[in-house]
Coordinates of C-alpha atoms and ligand atoms in Angstrom, one line a residue:
M1 CA -0.4 0.5 -0.5
T2 CA 1.3 3.1 -0.7
G3 CA 1.3 6.5 2.0
R4 CA 1.0 9.9 1.6
G5 CA 4.6 10.8 1.0
Q6 CA 5.1 8.1 -1.9
A7 CA 7.7 8.5 -4.4
P8 CA 5.7 10.4 -7.8
R9 CA 3.9 7.9 -10.2
R10 CA 5.7 7.5 -13.2
D11 CA 2.8 7.7 -15.5
G12 CA 2.4 11.4 -16.5
A13 CA 1.5 13.1 -19.5
A14 CA 4.7 11.8 -21.4
G15 CA 3.1 8.3 -21.2
L16 CA 4.1 4.9 -20.7
P17 CA 4.9 2.2 -23.2
A18 CA 2.2 0.0 -23.8
G19 CA 3.1 -3.2 -23.0
P20 CA 3.1 -5.0 -19.3
V21 CA 4.7 -3.4 -16.6
R22 CA 8.2 -5.5 -15.5
P23 CA 7.8 -7.0 -12.3
G24 CA 10.9 -5.3 -10.3
A25 CA 11.3 -2.4 -12.8
A26 CA 11.2 0.3 -10.4
G27 CA 11.7 -1.8 -7.5
G28 CA 15.1 -3.0 -8.2
P29 CA 16.3 -6.3 -7.7
V30 CA 14.0 -8.9 -7.3
R31 CA 14.7 -10.6 -3.7
P32 CA 13.3 -14.1 -2.4
A33 CA 10.0 -14.8 -1.8
P34 CA 9.2 -12.5 1.3
G35 CA 7.0 -12.6 4.4
G36 CA 4.7 -15.7 4.4
L37 CA 5.0 -16.3 0.5
R38 CA 5.1 -19.6 -0.3
P39 CA 8.0 -20.7 -2.0
E40 CA 6.4 -21.0 -5.7
A41 CA 5.9 -17.1 -5.5
G42 CA 7.8 -15.4 -8.4
R43 CA 6.7 -12.4 -9.6
L44 CA 4.3 -12.1 -6.7
A45 CA 7.2 -12.0 -4.7
A46 CA 8.8 -9.3 -6.8
I47 CA 5.6 -7.0 -5.9
V48 CA 5.6 -7.7 -2.6
A49 CA 9.1 -7.0 -1.7
S50 CA 8.7 -3.1 -3.2
V51 CA 6.0 -2.9 -1.3
Q52 CA 7.2 -4.1 2.0
R53 CA 10.5 -1.8 0.8
R54 CA 8.2 1.2 0.5
L55 CA 6.5 0.3 3.9
A56 CA 9.7 0.1 5.8
E57 CA 10.7 4.0 4.5
R58 CA 7.2 4.7 5.3
Q59 CA 7.4 3.3 8.9
A60 CA 10.6 4.9 9.4
R61 CA 9.7 8.4 8.2
R62 CA 6.3 8.2 10.4
P63 CA 6.1 5.8 13.4
E64 CA 2.8 3.7 14.0
A65 CA 1.9 5.8 17.3
A66 CA 1.5 8.9 14.7
L67 CA -0.3 7.1 12.5
E68 CA -2.7 6.0 15.5
R69 CA -3.6 9.6 16.8
A70 CA -4.4 10.3 13.1
V71 CA -6.4 7.7 12.7
E72 CA -8.7 7.9 16.0
Q73 CA -9.6 11.6 14.8
V74 CA -10.4 10.4 11.0
L75 CA -12.6 7.2 12.6
R76 CA -14.5 10.0 14.8
H77 CA -15.5 12.1 11.8
Q78 CA -15.7 10.2 9.2
P79 CA -17.9 7.2 9.3
R80 CA -17.3 3.7 6.8
R81 CA -19.2 2.7 4.5
S82 CA -20.2 -0.9 4.4
L83 CA -19.2 -2.7 1.1
T84 CA -20.6 -5.9 2.3
A85 CA -24.2 -4.5 2.9
V86 CA -24.0 -3.2 -0.8
L87 CA -23.2 -6.7 -2.3
A88 CA -24.5 -9.3 0.1
G89 CA -27.5 -11.2 -1.2
G90 CA -26.4 -10.3 -5.0
R91 CA -27.0 -14.1 -5.8
H92 CA -30.5 -13.7 -5.4
R93 CA -31.0 -10.5 -7.6
P94 CA -31.6 -10.5 -11.4
V95 CA -28.1 -9.3 -11.6
P96 CA -24.8 -9.7 -9.5
A97 CA -23.8 -6.1 -7.6
V98 CA -20.6 -4.8 -9.9
I99 CA -17.2 -3.8 -7.8
A100 CA -15.7 -1.2 -10.6
E101 CA -12.2 -1.0 -10.4
I102 CA -9.7 2.0 -11.4
K103 CA -6.6 0.3 -12.4
R104 CA -4.1 2.7 -13.6
A105 CA -1.9 0.0 -15.1
S106 CA -0.9 -3.9 -14.4
P107 CA 1.8 -6.2 -14.8
A108 CA 0.0 -8.1 -17.2
A109 CA -2.0 -5.5 -19.1
G110 CA 0.7 -2.4 -19.3
R111 CA -1.0 0.9 -19.1
L112 CA -4.8 1.2 -18.8
A113 CA -5.7 4.8 -17.7
G114 CA -6.4 7.5 -20.5
A115 CA -4.1 5.1 -23.3
G116 CA -4.9 6.3 -26.3
R117 CA -7.3 9.1 -25.0
G118 CA -5.5 11.6 -23.2
G119 CA -5.4 12.2 -19.6
F120 CA -6.9 10.3 -17.4
D121 CA -9.4 11.6 -14.7
P122 CA -10.3 9.3 -11.8
V123 CA -13.5 11.1 -10.6
E124 CA -14.6 11.1 -14.2
Q125 CA -14.2 7.2 -14.4
A126 CA -15.4 6.7 -11.0
R127 CA -18.5 8.6 -12.1
A128 CA -19.0 6.7 -15.2
Y129 CA -19.1 3.7 -12.6
Q130 CA -21.8 5.0 -10.7
A131 CA -24.5 6.3 -13.6
G132 CA -23.9 2.8 -14.8
G133 CA -25.0 1.4 -11.4
A134 CA -21.7 0.0 -9.9
A135 CA -22.3 -0.9 -6.1
A136 CA -18.7 0.0 -5.1
L137 CA -15.7 1.1 -6.2
S138 CA -12.0 -0.7 -6.1
V139 CA -9.3 1.4 -6.4
V140 CA -5.8 -0.2 -7.0
T141 CA -3.5 1.9 -5.3
E142 CA -0.2 0.2 -5.5
P143 CA 2.8 2.3 -7.4
D144 CA 5.7 0.3 -8.8
H145 CA 3.9 -2.4 -10.4
F146 CA 0.2 -0.7 -11.2
H147 CA 0.8 2.8 -11.2
G148 CA -1.5 3.4 -8.5
D149 CA -1.8 6.2 -6.2
V150 CA -3.7 6.7 -3.2
A151 CA -4.7 9.8 -3.8
D152 CA -7.1 8.4 -6.3
L153 CA -8.4 6.8 -3.7
E154 CA -9.2 9.9 -1.7
R155 CA -10.4 11.6 -4.8
V156 CA -13.2 9.4 -5.9
R157 CA -14.5 8.9 -2.2
P158 CA -16.7 11.7 -1.7
L159 CA -19.1 10.5 -4.8
G160 CA -20.7 8.5 -1.6
L161 CA -20.3 4.5 -3.0
P162 CA -18.4 1.8 -0.7
V163 CA -14.5 2.2 -1.7
L164 CA -12.1 -1.1 -1.5
Q165 CA -8.3 -0.2 -1.2
K166 CA -6.5 -2.9 -3.7
D167 CA -2.5 -3.2 -2.5
F168 CA -0.6 -5.7 -1.0
V169 CA -1.2 -5.3 2.9
V170 CA 1.6 -7.3 4.7
S171 CA 1.0 -5.0 8.1
R172 CA -1.1 -3.4 10.3
Y173 CA 0.6 -0.3 9.7
Q174 CA -0.9 -0.3 6.0
L175 CA -4.2 -0.6 7.3
L176 CA -3.8 2.7 9.6
E177 CA -2.7 4.1 6.1
S178 CA -6.1 2.7 4.5
V179 CA -8.2 4.4 7.1
L180 CA -6.5 7.7 6.4
A181 CA -7.1 7.4 2.8
G182 CA -10.8 7.3 3.7
A183 CA -11.4 3.7 2.4
D184 CA -14.1 1.5 3.5
A185 CA -13.0 -1.9 2.8
V186 CA -9.2 -3.5 2.1
L187 CA -7.8 -6.2 0.0
L188 CA -6.2 -8.8 1.9
I189 CA -4.6 -11.9 0.0
A190 CA -4.5 -14.7 1.5
R191 CA -1.4 -15.8 -0.5
I192 CA 1.1 -13.2 0.8
V193 CA 0.7 -13.8 4.2
P194 CA 0.6 -17.0 6.2
P195 CA -2.5 -18.1 7.7
R196 CA -2.0 -16.8 11.4
E197 CA -1.1 -13.4 9.8
L198 CA -4.2 -13.5 7.4
A199 CA -6.7 -13.9 10.8
R200 CA -4.6 -11.0 12.5
L201 CA -5.2 -9.0 9.6
V202 CA -8.5 -9.6 9.5
R203 CA -9.3 -8.8 13.2
A204 CA -7.2 -5.7 12.8
A205 CA -8.8 -4.3 9.9
E206 CA -12.3 -5.1 11.7
E207 CA -10.9 -3.2 14.9
L208 CA -10.7 -0.4 12.6
G209 CA -13.8 -0.1 11.0
L210 CA -12.6 -1.7 7.8
E211 CA -14.1 -4.5 6.3
P212 CA -11.7 -6.9 4.8
F213 CA -12.0 -8.1 1.9
V214 CA -9.9 -11.5 1.2
E215 CA -9.0 -12.7 -2.0
V216 CA -8.1 -16.5 -2.6
N217 CA -6.8 -18.6 -5.3
D218 CA -7.0 -21.7 -4.5
R219 CA -8.2 -24.5 -2.3
R220 CA -5.6 -23.7 0.5
D221 CA -6.2 -20.1 0.1
V222 CA -10.4 -20.7 0.8
E223 CA -9.3 -22.4 3.9
A224 CA -6.9 -19.8 5.3
A225 CA -9.5 -17.0 4.5
V226 CA -13.0 -19.0 6.2
A227 CA -10.2 -19.8 9.5
A228 CA -9.9 -16.4 9.5
G229 CA -13.2 -15.4 9.7
A230 CA -13.3 -13.6 6.7
R231 CA -16.8 -12.9 5.6
L232 CA -16.1 -11.2 1.9
I233 CA -13.9 -13.2 -0.3
G234 CA -12.8 -12.7 -3.5
V235 CA -12.1 -15.4 -5.6
N236 CA -9.1 -14.2 -8.2
H237 CA -9.2 -15.6 -11.5
R238 CA -5.5 -14.5 -11.7
D239 CA -3.0 -16.7 -11.1
L240 CA -0.8 -13.9 -9.4
D241 CA 2.5 -15.6 -10.4
T242 CA 2.0 -16.4 -14.3
F243 CA -1.1 -13.2 -14.5
A244 CA -2.7 -16.2 -16.5
I245 CA -6.9 -16.2 -16.2
D246 CA -8.0 -19.4 -15.5
P247 CA -11.8 -19.1 -16.2
D248 CA -12.9 -22.2 -14.1
R249 CA -11.6 -20.8 -10.7
F250 CA -14.7 -19.2 -9.4
A251 CA -16.7 -22.4 -10.4
A252 CA -14.4 -24.6 -8.8
L253 CA -13.7 -22.7 -5.5
V254 CA -17.6 -21.4 -4.9
P255 CA -18.6 -24.8 -3.4
L256 CA -16.0 -24.2 -0.7
L257 CA -17.6 -21.2 0.5
P258 CA -19.7 -21.0 3.4
D259 CA -23.1 -19.5 2.6
A260 CA -23.2 -16.6 4.8
V261 CA -20.0 -15.3 3.1
V262 CA -20.4 -13.0 0.3
R263 CA -19.2 -14.3 -2.8
V264 CA -17.0 -12.3 -5.4
A265 CA -15.7 -13.2 -8.8
A266 CA -12.8 -11.0 -9.6
S267 CA -10.3 -10.4 -12.9
G268 CA -10.3 -11.3 -16.3
I269 CA -14.0 -10.4 -16.7
T270 CA -14.3 -9.2 -20.5
T271 CA -17.9 -8.6 -20.9
P272 CA -21.3 -8.6 -19.4
Q273 CA -22.4 -12.0 -20.5
R274 CA -19.2 -13.2 -18.4
A275 CA -20.7 -11.5 -15.1
R276 CA -23.6 -12.8 -15.9
D277 CA -22.3 -16.6 -16.2
L278 CA -20.6 -16.1 -12.9
H279 CA -23.4 -15.1 -11.2
A280 CA -25.4 -17.9 -12.6
L281 CA -22.8 -20.2 -11.0
G282 CA -23.6 -18.5 -7.5
A283 CA -21.9 -14.9 -7.2
D284 CA -23.2 -12.3 -5.3
A285 CA -20.8 -9.7 -7.1
V286 CA -18.2 -9.4 -9.8
L287 CA -15.0 -7.2 -9.7
V288 CA -14.2 -5.9 -13.3
G289 CA -11.2 -3.4 -13.6
E290 CA -9.5 -3.6 -17.3
A291 CA -12.4 -4.2 -19.2
L292 CA -14.1 -1.3 -17.7
M293 CA -10.7 0.8 -17.9
R294 CA -10.5 0.1 -21.7
S295 CA -14.2 0.6 -22.5
G296 CA -14.6 3.6 -24.1
D297 CA -18.1 3.6 -22.1
P298 CA -17.8 2.0 -19.0
A299 CA -21.4 3.4 -17.9
G300 CA -23.1 1.6 -21.4
W301 CA -21.2 -1.6 -20.4
L302 CA -22.5 -1.7 -16.9
R303 CA -26.2 -0.9 -17.9
Q304 CA -25.9 -3.8 -20.6
L305 CA -25.0 -6.0 -17.1
A306 CA -27.9 -4.5 -15.8
G307 CA -29.8 -5.0 -18.6
A308 CA -30.9 -1.7 -19.3
P309 CA -31.5 -0.3 -22.6
G310 CA -28.5 1.5 -24.2
G311 CA -26.0 -0.2 -22.9
G312 CA -22.7 -0.2 -24.5
G313 CA -20.7 -3.4 -23.4
A314 CA -19.7 -6.3 -25.6
Ligands
LIG1 O1 -4.2 -6.9 -12.8 C1 -3.0 -7.9 -12.7 O2 -2.4 -7.5 -13.6 C2 -2.7 -8.3 -11.4 C3 -1.4 -9.1 -11.9 C4 -0.9 -9.2 -10.4 C5 -1.5 -9.2 -9.3 C6 -2.8 -8.7 -9.0 C7 -3.2 -7.9 -10.2 N1 -4.5 -7.7 -10.1 C8 -5.1 -6.9 -9.1 C9 -6.5 -7.1 -9.0 O3 -7.2 -7.7 -8.2 C10 -7.4 -7.1 -10.4 O4 -7.0 -5.8 -10.7 C11 -8.6 -6.8 -10.2 O5 -9.4 -8.3 -9.9 C12 -9.3 -6.8 -11.5 O6 -9.1 -7.6 -12.7 P1 -9.6 -7.4 -14.1 O7 -11.1 -7.2 -14.1 O8 -9.1 -8.4 -14.6 O9 -8.6 -5.8 -14.5

């Protein structure tokens, strides 16, 4: 996660190459799998390593106690909105709820924001999502591999939709930063921390009024997420090391999820029809990034999913 005072983004007006963002490109040498990462982790390890390096710098600049004091103030004056509440029961409605993502770039896709269309305004993008009927926003804030910016989250919060912060959380310190940025929910990736640490982070997030959105890739992750008490679980079709999409992953893992859990299908959802198919398999909600970022008419894409006339999605 990125806090205030992070290094400036690198996707300025001059633009970026259109190709994929190289893991480790801006974060220096790739180190062995850090923290609780499983030994097979490769490209994901490079992302987490740069996240940890930036985190250490921020922790050195601003001690956790100072953040705690600021968080107390924010929590007193800025109530959180519930992501879970707007997604729950989605599987029993005619169409899934949508978490619409702002993702400036990704290691898999390269630059997404403003590619070929001039500048990018996250607020304008979020307004289009809202106009199309999105239930919530997701904002990717990791800077080195996604060109994310925590300022994007701060800027879209006033629109009023619940906001999920997507980053690579390995420490409670980052959760404090999330509160300060105005997130309502935070992504916790089961793959990047050991199960006990995942449970600690789930608890810590809840104590701070943040809803943990636990992302899983396989059966082991599901077990860790459920044991951690996660109530909001996202099944990610994307392999975090190869970035390849496994289209059958949601179908394979959904039977393992307790009924009470709010289930989100995430990644690689390129068309409204694909979102409908995942809904038919039991998804309460879908999380869509790249397709909306690439669409010239994201509101139309979302309306087409909702079955409204005038939808412009594929
Ligand atoms: O998007 C990536 O390339 C990626 C690579 C490695 C780790 C995470 C990654 N994405 C984070 C996400 O969770 C996705 O942005 C999100 O599920 C939306 O996916 P999509 O609709 O395919 O953009």
